[in-house]
Amino acid sequence: MPPVASDATTTLQPPGRMAARWLILAVICVAQLTVILDNTVLNVAIPSLTENLGASTADVQWMINAYALVQSGLLLTAGNAADRYGRKKMLAVGLVLFGLASFGAALAQSPGQLIAARAGMGVGGALLVTTTLAVVMQIFDDEERPRAIGIWSSVNSLGFAAGPLIGGALLDHFWWGSLFLVNLPVAVVALAAVVTLVPESKSRAGERPDLLGAVLSMIGMVGVVFAIISGPVTGWLSGRVLVSAAIGLAGLAVFALWELRTPYPMLDMHFFRNRRFIGAVSGGILVAFGMGGSMFLLTQHLQLVLGYGPLDAGLRMAPLAVTVILINFTGLSARLLPRLGTPGMIVSGMSLLAAGLAAISLLGGDSYGGMLAGLLVMGVGVALAMPTMANAIMSAIPPAKAGVGAGVNGTLMEFGQGLGVAVLGAVLNSRFVALLPVVAAGAGSLPAALSRTRTDAERAAVHDAFAAGIGTSQLVGAAAVFLGGLVAAVLLRRAERTGQDTEAPATPVGAEPATALAE
């Protein structure tokens, strides 16, 4: 096996395979898993937080959302910092910040303190999400990279499946702070492994930091994500949502104009001339749309329609995550990629994801058996499409911008998931309200509608209306994902035919070639 180059002028694309590359992947997956777990375990702690901290409903919402807002606002900035100052260095900084903020969260004595700690965790999380994927791009060659990215992306599914179970087990034996305290030993071990094993890589281009671009991207993303988060709570036409969305969209528009004018952009907007990049971006948003929206609907389907408790509902959603993990850890997805090609993998994966959503809508309305079949099909689709999307996005961006590419990928996931919840949630609510019996007319939620009923027949009619709303919104999600897969595949196929997938945007004027420093 060829030795790892240590010359400071070595290009970012590794000339040989590192002996410790799979061990390094395990380390960064542990770091990534810590971030994912912390998001999922918090949902099961809401009753404990309400009781022990005296948290109001608004406080709880901010405890959950503070992390998402800060992380989404900083993803592009974090990726740019990793490219500029070193991916290993920023990965280590992310672990330190995440660990310290977790410790602060465990010791919080008030809702305000916990919200602040969660925001600090969002800073560390943004660095971890971007640097872990960027490091994968550096240490694996073209042949092994699809499988490595598949394993990396499976961590999200693992965290989703394991989070509620771990959270429930901890709360059964310890106080709510243990949910955050458990992050500390993981962060310490991961930090030691990163310092010891992970090679440093960064762009040595003489670019000045794009401070205005960083500020504009944060304003834009925070505004849009806050609007998406607030919509289901305050109404999509409320002043809070409309003002936040307007600020966010204006911020993103000004950000795009600034990035086109500045000689050292944080995100080179010329990437969007690359059909491979556009195809991967559009497909990535739609996959995240389907996943985010479907998870939102499935949780309500299992609990409010089929009557399972939170823990039982989490267990019954686990087959989807397990399917994704098995396919990607066995390398099946990576082995299919050379045969089907990127467009074929994406259209196949998104078609299966759409078929799974449709199966759940048509077969899982009254029992878990039909839903299980849909979950398994969805899992296969996600395992095929999501790593391929990430690989396509990262491959369309020059290696010197791997951190920014990871930031783009993370931003797409955040935006797509939020959009899925917003759109499919709106479809659900519209259909539900339209089908409500006269006695519950005007109610905006299932609990409110049930509170107006007096007989079993009326309650059954309300439940039927909600179940119909769930089914309709799942079919809408299936159609959107399927059409998105076709569009993404067509764009990627055209890019392959014209050779644009091998073109890279020119290095900005005054920039030097990127270099990697291997330790």
Short mmCIF file of N, CA and C in Angstrom, two decimals, residues 198-359:
data_model
loop_
_atom_site.label_atom_id
_atom_site.label_comp_id
_atom_site.label_asym_id
_atom_site.label_seq_id
_atom_site.Cartn_x
_atom_site.Cartn_y
_atom_site.Cartn_z
N VAL A 198 -6.15 11.73 12.40
CA VAL A 198 -6.65 12.45 11.22
C VAL A 198 -5.57 13.36 10.65
N PRO A 199 -5.27 13.26 9.35
CA PRO A 199 -4.29 14.15 8.73
C PRO A 199 -4.90 15.53 8.50
N GLU A 200 -4.06 16.55 8.58
CA GLU A 200 -4.53 17.91 8.32
C GLU A 200 -4.60 18.16 6.83
N SER A 201 -5.60 18.88 6.41
CA SER A 201 -5.72 19.29 5.01
C SER A 201 -6.43 20.63 4.98
N LYS A 202 -5.97 21.49 4.11
CA LYS A 202 -6.59 22.81 3.98
C LYS A 202 -6.20 23.43 2.65
N SER A 203 -6.94 24.46 2.29
CA SER A 203 -6.61 25.21 1.09
C SER A 203 -5.60 26.29 1.46
N ARG A 204 -4.48 26.32 0.73
CA ARG A 204 -3.46 27.31 1.04
C ARG A 204 -3.60 28.52 0.13
N ALA A 205 -4.80 28.69 -0.43
CA ALA A 205 -5.04 29.84 -1.29
C ALA A 205 -4.98 31.13 -0.47
N GLY A 206 -4.46 32.18 -1.08
CA GLY A 206 -4.31 33.44 -0.36
C GLY A 206 -5.59 34.24 -0.32
N GLU A 207 -6.68 33.62 0.05
CA GLU A 207 -7.96 34.29 0.06
C GLU A 207 -8.20 35.02 1.38
N ARG A 208 -8.85 36.15 1.26
CA ARG A 208 -9.24 36.87 2.47
C ARG A 208 -10.57 36.30 2.97
N PRO A 209 -10.78 36.30 4.27
CA PRO A 209 -12.07 35.80 4.78
C PRO A 209 -13.23 36.63 4.25
N ASP A 210 -14.29 35.97 3.88
CA ASP A 210 -15.49 36.62 3.35
C ASP A 210 -16.45 36.88 4.51
N LEU A 211 -16.14 37.92 5.29
CA LEU A 211 -16.90 38.18 6.51
C LEU A 211 -18.33 38.61 6.21
N LEU A 212 -18.50 39.48 5.21
CA LEU A 212 -19.85 39.92 4.88
C LEU A 212 -20.67 38.75 4.35
N GLY A 213 -20.05 37.90 3.54
CA GLY A 213 -20.76 36.71 3.05
C GLY A 213 -21.21 35.81 4.19
N ALA A 214 -20.34 35.66 5.21
CA ALA A 214 -20.69 34.83 6.37
C ALA A 214 -21.90 35.40 7.10
N VAL A 215 -21.91 36.73 7.29
CA VAL A 215 -23.03 37.37 7.99
C VAL A 215 -24.32 37.24 7.19
N LEU A 216 -24.23 37.48 5.89
CA LEU A 216 -25.43 37.40 5.05
C LEU A 216 -25.99 35.98 4.99
N SER A 217 -25.09 34.99 4.91
CA SER A 217 -25.56 33.61 4.87
C SER A 217 -26.25 33.23 6.18
N MET A 218 -25.72 33.71 7.29
CA MET A 218 -26.34 33.41 8.58
C MET A 218 -27.72 34.06 8.68
N ILE A 219 -27.83 35.34 8.27
CA ILE A 219 -29.12 36.03 8.32
C ILE A 219 -30.13 35.29 7.45
N GLY A 220 -29.70 34.93 6.24
CA GLY A 220 -30.61 34.27 5.32
C GLY A 220 -31.09 32.93 5.82
N MET A 221 -30.16 32.09 6.24
CA MET A 221 -30.55 30.74 6.66
C MET A 221 -31.35 30.77 7.96
N VAL A 222 -30.94 31.57 8.92
CA VAL A 222 -31.67 31.64 10.19
C VAL A 222 -33.09 32.15 9.95
N GLY A 223 -33.24 33.15 9.07
CA GLY A 223 -34.57 33.68 8.78
C GLY A 223 -35.48 32.63 8.15
N VAL A 224 -34.97 31.92 7.16
CA VAL A 224 -35.78 30.92 6.47
C VAL A 224 -36.12 29.75 7.40
N VAL A 225 -35.12 29.25 8.12
CA VAL A 225 -35.35 28.11 9.01
C VAL A 225 -36.29 28.49 10.15
N PHE A 226 -36.16 29.71 10.68
CA PHE A 226 -37.06 30.14 11.74
C PHE A 226 -38.50 30.22 11.24
N ALA A 227 -38.68 30.67 10.00
CA ALA A 227 -40.02 30.72 9.43
C ALA A 227 -40.59 29.31 9.29
N ILE A 228 -39.77 28.37 8.84
CA ILE A 228 -40.24 26.99 8.67
C ILE A 228 -40.58 26.37 10.02
N ILE A 229 -39.77 26.65 11.04
CA ILE A 229 -40.03 26.12 12.37
C ILE A 229 -41.29 26.73 12.98
N SER A 230 -41.50 28.03 12.75
CA SER A 230 -42.62 28.73 13.39
C SER A 230 -43.94 28.49 12.70
N GLY A 231 -43.92 28.14 11.41
CA GLY A 231 -45.15 28.00 10.65
C GLY A 231 -46.18 27.08 11.27
N PRO A 232 -45.79 25.83 11.63
CA PRO A 232 -46.80 24.93 12.21
C PRO A 232 -47.35 25.40 13.55
N VAL A 233 -46.61 26.27 14.25
CA VAL A 233 -47.02 26.71 15.59
C VAL A 233 -47.91 27.94 15.52
N THR A 234 -47.47 28.96 14.76
CA THR A 234 -48.19 30.24 14.75
C THR A 234 -49.06 30.44 13.51
N GLY A 235 -48.95 29.55 12.52
CA GLY A 235 -49.69 29.71 11.28
C GLY A 235 -48.80 30.27 10.19
N TRP A 236 -48.97 29.76 8.96
CA TRP A 236 -48.07 30.14 7.87
C TRP A 236 -48.25 31.57 7.41
N LEU A 237 -49.39 32.18 7.72
CA LEU A 237 -49.62 33.56 7.32
C LEU A 237 -49.48 34.53 8.49
N SER A 238 -48.93 34.06 9.61
CA SER A 238 -48.74 34.94 10.76
C SER A 238 -47.63 35.94 10.48
N GLY A 239 -47.66 37.05 11.20
CA GLY A 239 -46.64 38.08 11.02
C GLY A 239 -45.25 37.56 11.29
N ARG A 240 -45.10 36.71 12.31
CA ARG A 240 -43.78 36.18 12.64
C ARG A 240 -43.18 35.39 11.46
N VAL A 241 -44.01 34.55 10.88
CA VAL A 241 -43.52 33.72 9.77
C VAL A 241 -43.22 34.55 8.54
N LEU A 242 -44.12 35.46 8.18
CA LEU A 242 -43.93 36.25 6.97
C LEU A 242 -42.73 37.18 7.09
N VAL A 243 -42.57 37.83 8.23
CA VAL A 243 -41.42 38.73 8.41
C VAL A 243 -40.11 37.95 8.41
N SER A 244 -40.10 36.81 9.13
CA SER A 244 -38.89 36.00 9.18
C SER A 244 -38.52 35.47 7.79
N ALA A 245 -39.52 34.99 7.05
CA ALA A 245 -39.25 34.47 5.71
C ALA A 245 -38.75 35.58 4.79
N ALA A 246 -39.36 36.77 4.90
CA ALA A 246 -38.92 37.88 4.05
C ALA A 246 -37.48 38.27 4.35
N ILE A 247 -37.14 38.35 5.63
CA ILE A 247 -35.76 38.68 6.01
C ILE A 247 -34.80 37.61 5.51
N GLY A 248 -35.19 36.33 5.68
CA GLY A 248 -34.33 35.24 5.25
C GLY A 248 -34.11 35.23 3.75
N LEU A 249 -35.18 35.36 2.98
CA LEU A 249 -35.05 35.34 1.53
C LEU A 249 -34.27 36.56 1.03
N ALA A 250 -34.52 37.71 1.64
CA ALA A 250 -33.75 38.91 1.25
C ALA A 250 -32.26 38.72 1.58
N GLY A 251 -31.99 38.12 2.73
CA GLY A 251 -30.59 37.87 3.10
C GLY A 251 -29.91 36.94 2.14
N LEU A 252 -30.60 35.88 1.72
CA LEU A 252 -30.01 34.93 0.78
C LEU A 252 -29.82 35.57 -0.60
N ALA A 253 -30.76 36.42 -1.01
CA ALA A 253 -30.63 37.10 -2.30
C ALA A 253 -29.42 38.04 -2.30
N VAL A 254 -29.28 38.82 -1.24
CA VAL A 254 -28.13 39.72 -1.15
C VAL A 254 -26.83 38.92 -1.05
N PHE A 255 -26.88 37.79 -0.34
CA PHE A 255 -25.71 36.92 -0.23
C PHE A 255 -25.27 36.44 -1.62
N ALA A 256 -26.24 36.00 -2.44
CA ALA A 256 -25.90 35.53 -3.79
C ALA A 256 -25.29 36.65 -4.62
N LEU A 257 -25.86 37.85 -4.55
CA LEU A 257 -25.32 38.98 -5.32
C LEU A 257 -23.91 39.33 -4.85
N TRP A 258 -23.70 39.29 -3.54
CA TRP A 258 -22.37 39.61 -3.00
C TRP A 258 -21.34 38.57 -3.42
N GLU A 259 -21.73 37.31 -3.38
CA GLU A 259 -20.80 36.25 -3.73
C GLU A 259 -20.40 36.33 -5.21
N LEU A 260 -21.26 36.87 -6.05
CA LEU A 260 -20.92 37.05 -7.47
C LEU A 260 -19.95 38.20 -7.69
N ARG A 261 -19.92 39.13 -6.76
CA ARG A 261 -19.10 40.33 -6.95
C ARG A 261 -17.76 40.27 -6.23
N THR A 262 -17.71 39.61 -5.09
CA THR A 262 -16.47 39.62 -4.31
C THR A 262 -15.42 38.73 -4.97
N PRO A 263 -14.14 39.13 -4.95
CA PRO A 263 -13.09 38.31 -5.58
C PRO A 263 -12.77 37.04 -4.80
N TYR A 264 -13.15 36.99 -3.53
CA TYR A 264 -12.88 35.81 -2.71
C TYR A 264 -14.18 35.32 -2.07
N PRO A 265 -15.07 34.72 -2.85
CA PRO A 265 -16.38 34.33 -2.32
C PRO A 265 -16.29 33.12 -1.39
N MET A 266 -17.18 33.12 -0.40
CA MET A 266 -17.29 31.97 0.48
C MET A 266 -17.90 30.80 -0.28
N LEU A 267 -18.89 31.08 -1.12
CA LEU A 267 -19.51 30.07 -1.97
C LEU A 267 -19.47 30.59 -3.40
N ASP A 268 -18.69 29.94 -4.23
CA ASP A 268 -18.58 30.35 -5.63
C ASP A 268 -19.89 30.04 -6.34
N MET A 269 -20.64 31.09 -6.72
CA MET A 269 -21.94 30.90 -7.33
C MET A 269 -21.85 30.28 -8.72
N HIS A 270 -20.64 30.24 -9.29
CA HIS A 270 -20.47 29.60 -10.59
C HIS A 270 -20.65 28.08 -10.50
N PHE A 271 -20.64 27.55 -9.28
CA PHE A 271 -20.96 26.13 -9.13
C PHE A 271 -22.33 25.83 -9.75
N PHE A 272 -23.23 26.81 -9.68
CA PHE A 272 -24.60 26.59 -10.14
C PHE A 272 -24.72 26.59 -11.66
N ARG A 273 -23.61 26.75 -12.36
CA ARG A 273 -23.59 26.57 -13.80
C ARG A 273 -23.32 25.11 -14.18
N ASN A 274 -22.89 24.34 -13.19
CA ASN A 274 -22.53 22.94 -13.43
C ASN A 274 -23.79 22.08 -13.32
N ARG A 275 -24.16 21.42 -14.41
CA ARG A 275 -25.39 20.63 -14.40
C ARG A 275 -25.32 19.48 -13.40
N ARG A 276 -24.13 18.94 -13.21
CA ARG A 276 -23.99 17.87 -12.22
C ARG A 276 -24.32 18.39 -10.83
N PHE A 277 -23.82 19.58 -10.53
CA PHE A 277 -24.08 20.19 -9.23
C PHE A 277 -25.57 20.51 -9.08
N ILE A 278 -26.17 21.11 -10.12
CA ILE A 278 -27.59 21.46 -10.06
C ILE A 278 -28.45 20.21 -9.89
N GLY A 279 -28.12 19.15 -10.64
CA GLY A 279 -28.88 17.92 -10.52
C GLY A 279 -28.80 17.32 -9.13
N ALA A 280 -27.58 17.29 -8.59
CA ALA A 280 -27.40 16.74 -7.25
C ALA A 280 -28.09 17.59 -6.19
N VAL A 281 -28.01 18.92 -6.35
CA VAL A 281 -28.65 19.83 -5.40
C VAL A 281 -30.17 19.64 -5.41
N SER A 282 -30.76 19.61 -6.60
CA SER A 282 -32.22 19.46 -6.68
C SER A 282 -32.67 18.11 -6.11
N GLY A 283 -31.93 17.07 -6.45
CA GLY A 283 -32.27 15.76 -5.90
C GLY A 283 -32.09 15.70 -4.40
N GLY A 284 -31.00 16.31 -3.89
CA GLY A 284 -30.74 16.31 -2.46
C GLY A 284 -31.85 16.98 -1.67
N ILE A 285 -32.34 18.11 -2.19
CA ILE A 285 -33.43 18.81 -1.51
C ILE A 285 -34.68 17.93 -1.47
N LEU A 286 -34.97 17.24 -2.59
CA LEU A 286 -36.18 16.43 -2.64
C LEU A 286 -36.07 15.17 -1.77
N VAL A 287 -34.88 14.56 -1.69
CA VAL A 287 -34.70 13.42 -0.78
C VAL A 287 -34.91 13.87 0.67
N ALA A 288 -34.28 15.00 1.02
CA ALA A 288 -34.46 15.52 2.38
C ALA A 288 -35.90 15.92 2.62
N PHE A 289 -36.54 16.47 1.59
CA PHE A 289 -37.96 16.83 1.66
C PHE A 289 -38.80 15.59 2.01
N GLY A 290 -38.56 14.51 1.27
CA GLY A 290 -39.31 13.28 1.52
C GLY A 290 -39.02 12.69 2.88
N MET A 291 -37.75 12.70 3.29
CA MET A 291 -37.39 12.13 4.59
C MET A 291 -37.95 12.97 5.73
N GLY A 292 -37.71 14.29 5.67
CA GLY A 292 -38.17 15.15 6.75
C GLY A 292 -39.69 15.14 6.88
N GLY A 293 -40.37 15.28 5.74
CA GLY A 293 -41.83 15.28 5.78
C GLY A 293 -42.40 13.94 6.20
N SER A 294 -41.81 12.86 5.70
CA SER A 294 -42.34 11.53 6.03
C SER A 294 -42.13 11.20 7.51
N MET A 295 -40.98 11.59 8.08
CA MET A 295 -40.77 11.33 9.50
C MET A 295 -41.77 12.11 10.35
N PHE A 296 -42.04 13.33 9.95
CA PHE A 296 -43.03 14.15 10.64
C PHE A 296 -44.41 13.49 10.60
N LEU A 297 -44.77 12.96 9.42
CA LEU A 297 -46.08 12.33 9.27
C LEU A 297 -46.14 10.97 9.96
N LEU A 298 -45.05 10.18 9.84
CA LEU A 298 -45.05 8.84 10.43
C LEU A 298 -45.18 8.89 11.94
N THR A 299 -44.52 9.85 12.56
CA THR A 299 -44.62 9.97 14.02
C THR A 299 -46.07 10.18 14.44
N GLN A 300 -46.76 11.07 13.73
CA GLN A 300 -48.16 11.33 14.06
C GLN A 300 -49.05 10.15 13.68
N HIS A 301 -48.72 9.51 12.56
CA HIS A 301 -49.49 8.35 12.13
C HIS A 301 -49.47 7.24 13.18
N LEU A 302 -48.27 6.94 13.67
CA LEU A 302 -48.13 5.86 14.64
C LEU A 302 -48.78 6.19 15.98
N GLN A 303 -48.63 7.44 16.42
CA GLN A 303 -49.11 7.80 17.75
C GLN A 303 -50.58 8.21 17.74
N LEU A 304 -50.99 9.04 16.78
CA LEU A 304 -52.33 9.61 16.82
C LEU A 304 -53.35 8.80 16.04
N VAL A 305 -52.89 8.00 15.07
CA VAL A 305 -53.83 7.18 14.31
C VAL A 305 -53.83 5.74 14.80
N LEU A 306 -52.64 5.14 14.94
CA LEU A 306 -52.55 3.74 15.36
C LEU A 306 -52.48 3.58 16.88
N GLY A 307 -52.24 4.67 17.62
CA GLY A 307 -52.34 4.63 19.07
C GLY A 307 -51.13 4.14 19.82
N TYR A 308 -49.92 4.15 19.23
CA TYR A 308 -48.72 3.73 19.94
C TYR A 308 -48.16 4.87 20.79
N GLY A 309 -47.46 4.50 21.88
CA GLY A 309 -46.78 5.49 22.68
C GLY A 309 -45.50 5.95 22.01
N PRO A 310 -44.84 6.99 22.54
CA PRO A 310 -43.63 7.52 21.91
C PRO A 310 -42.54 6.48 21.72
N LEU A 311 -42.26 5.67 22.76
CA LEU A 311 -41.20 4.68 22.65
C LEU A 311 -41.57 3.58 21.66
N ASP A 312 -42.80 3.11 21.73
CA ASP A 312 -43.25 2.08 20.79
C ASP A 312 -43.24 2.60 19.35
N ALA A 313 -43.58 3.86 19.18
CA ALA A 313 -43.56 4.46 17.85
C ALA A 313 -42.13 4.51 17.32
N GLY A 314 -41.18 4.88 18.20
CA GLY A 314 -39.78 4.91 17.79
C GLY A 314 -39.28 3.54 17.38
N LEU A 315 -39.66 2.52 18.13
CA LEU A 315 -39.25 1.15 17.80
C LEU A 315 -39.82 0.71 16.45
N ARG A 316 -41.03 1.12 16.16
CA ARG A 316 -41.67 0.69 14.91
C ARG A 316 -41.18 1.46 13.69
N MET A 317 -40.50 2.57 13.91
CA MET A 317 -39.89 3.29 12.80
C MET A 317 -38.45 2.84 12.55
N ALA A 318 -37.92 2.05 13.48
CA ALA A 318 -36.53 1.63 13.38
C ALA A 318 -36.21 0.80 12.13
N PRO A 319 -37.13 -0.04 11.61
CA PRO A 319 -36.77 -0.82 10.42
C PRO A 319 -36.27 0.01 9.24
N LEU A 320 -36.78 1.23 9.09
CA LEU A 320 -36.28 2.10 8.03
C LEU A 320 -34.79 2.37 8.23
N ALA A 321 -34.43 2.79 9.44
CA ALA A 321 -33.03 3.10 9.72
C ALA A 321 -32.15 1.86 9.62
N VAL A 322 -32.64 0.75 10.12
CA VAL A 322 -31.84 -0.48 10.06
C VAL A 322 -31.57 -0.89 8.62
N THR A 323 -32.57 -0.75 7.75
CA THR A 323 -32.39 -1.09 6.34
C THR A 323 -31.30 -0.22 5.71
N VAL A 324 -31.35 1.09 5.98
CA VAL A 324 -30.33 2.00 5.44
C VAL A 324 -28.94 1.59 5.92
N ILE A 325 -28.83 1.29 7.20
CA ILE A 325 -27.53 0.93 7.78
C ILE A 325 -26.99 -0.35 7.16
N LEU A 326 -27.83 -1.36 7.06
CA LEU A 326 -27.38 -2.65 6.51
C LEU A 326 -26.90 -2.51 5.07
N ILE A 327 -27.64 -1.80 4.26
CA ILE A 327 -27.27 -1.67 2.85
C ILE A 327 -25.96 -0.90 2.68
N ASN A 328 -25.79 0.17 3.44
CA ASN A 328 -24.59 0.97 3.27
C ASN A 328 -23.37 0.37 3.96
N PHE A 329 -23.55 -0.29 5.09
CA PHE A 329 -22.40 -0.89 5.77
C PHE A 329 -21.92 -2.14 5.04
N THR A 330 -22.80 -2.80 4.32
CA THR A 330 -22.37 -3.96 3.53
C THR A 330 -21.78 -3.54 2.19
N GLY A 331 -21.90 -2.27 1.85
CA GLY A 331 -21.31 -1.79 0.61
C GLY A 331 -22.15 -2.06 -0.62
N LEU A 332 -23.41 -2.50 -0.45
CA LEU A 332 -24.24 -2.82 -1.60
C LEU A 332 -24.47 -1.60 -2.48
N SER A 333 -24.76 -0.47 -1.84
CA SER A 333 -25.00 0.75 -2.60
C SER A 333 -23.77 1.14 -3.41
N ALA A 334 -22.59 1.05 -2.80
CA ALA A 334 -21.36 1.41 -3.50
C ALA A 334 -21.08 0.47 -4.66
N ARG A 335 -21.42 -0.81 -4.53
CA ARG A 335 -21.19 -1.77 -5.61
C ARG A 335 -22.15 -1.56 -6.78
N LEU A 336 -23.33 -1.05 -6.49
CA LEU A 336 -24.30 -0.80 -7.56
C LEU A 336 -23.98 0.46 -8.35
N LEU A 337 -23.28 1.40 -7.72
CA LEU A 337 -23.02 2.69 -8.37
C LEU A 337 -22.32 2.55 -9.72
N PRO A 338 -21.23 1.75 -9.86
CA PRO A 338 -20.60 1.63 -11.18
C PRO A 338 -21.52 1.02 -12.23
N ARG A 339 -22.45 0.18 -11.82
CA ARG A 339 -23.34 -0.47 -12.78
C ARG A 339 -24.47 0.45 -13.23
N LEU A 340 -25.07 1.15 -12.27
CA LEU A 340 -26.22 1.99 -12.59
C LEU A 340 -25.83 3.42 -12.95
N GLY A 341 -24.67 3.86 -12.49
CA GLY A 341 -24.28 5.24 -12.69
C GLY A 341 -24.99 6.16 -11.71
N THR A 342 -24.49 7.38 -11.58
CA THR A 342 -25.10 8.32 -10.64
C THR A 342 -26.55 8.62 -10.97
N PRO A 343 -26.90 8.93 -12.24
CA PRO A 343 -28.32 9.19 -12.53
C PRO A 343 -29.21 7.98 -12.25
N GLY A 344 -28.73 6.78 -12.62
CA GLY A 344 -29.52 5.58 -12.37
C GLY A 344 -29.73 5.31 -10.90
N MET A 345 -28.69 5.52 -10.08
CA MET A 345 -28.81 5.33 -8.64
C MET A 345 -29.81 6.30 -8.03
N ILE A 346 -29.76 7.54 -8.50
CA ILE A 346 -30.62 8.55 -7.92
C ILE A 346 -32.08 8.32 -8.30
N VAL A 347 -32.33 8.03 -9.57
CA VAL A 347 -33.72 7.82 -9.97
C VAL A 347 -34.26 6.52 -9.35
N SER A 348 -33.41 5.50 -9.21
CA SER A 348 -33.86 4.26 -8.57
C SER A 348 -34.16 4.49 -7.09
N GLY A 349 -33.24 5.15 -6.40
CA GLY A 349 -33.42 5.39 -4.98
C GLY A 349 -34.63 6.25 -4.68
N MET A 350 -34.80 7.33 -5.44
CA MET A 350 -35.92 8.22 -5.18
C MET A 350 -37.24 7.59 -5.59
N SER A 351 -37.23 6.74 -6.61
CA SER A 351 -38.45 6.02 -6.98
C SER A 351 -38.86 5.06 -5.88
N LEU A 352 -37.88 4.37 -5.28
CA LEU A 352 -38.19 3.47 -4.17
C LEU A 352 -38.67 4.24 -2.95
N LEU A 353 -38.06 5.38 -2.69
CA LEU A 353 -38.51 6.21 -1.58
C LEU A 353 -39.95 6.65 -1.79
N ALA A 354 -40.26 7.06 -3.01
CA ALA A 354 -41.64 7.45 -3.33
C ALA A 354 -42.59 6.27 -3.21
N ALA A 355 -42.15 5.10 -3.68
CA ALA A 355 -43.00 3.91 -3.59
C ALA A 355 -43.27 3.53 -2.14
N GLY A 356 -42.26 3.67 -1.29
CA GLY A 356 -42.45 3.37 0.13
C GLY A 356 -43.45 4.31 0.78
N LEU A 357 -43.36 5.60 0.45
CA LEU A 357 -44.32 6.56 0.99
C LEU A 357 -45.74 6.23 0.52
N ALA A 358 -45.85 5.89 -0.76
CA ALA A 358 -47.18 5.55 -1.29
C ALA A 358 -47.71 4.28 -0.64
N ALA A 359 -46.84 3.30 -0.41
CA ALA A 359 -47.28 2.05 0.22
C ALA A 359 -47.78 2.30 1.64
#
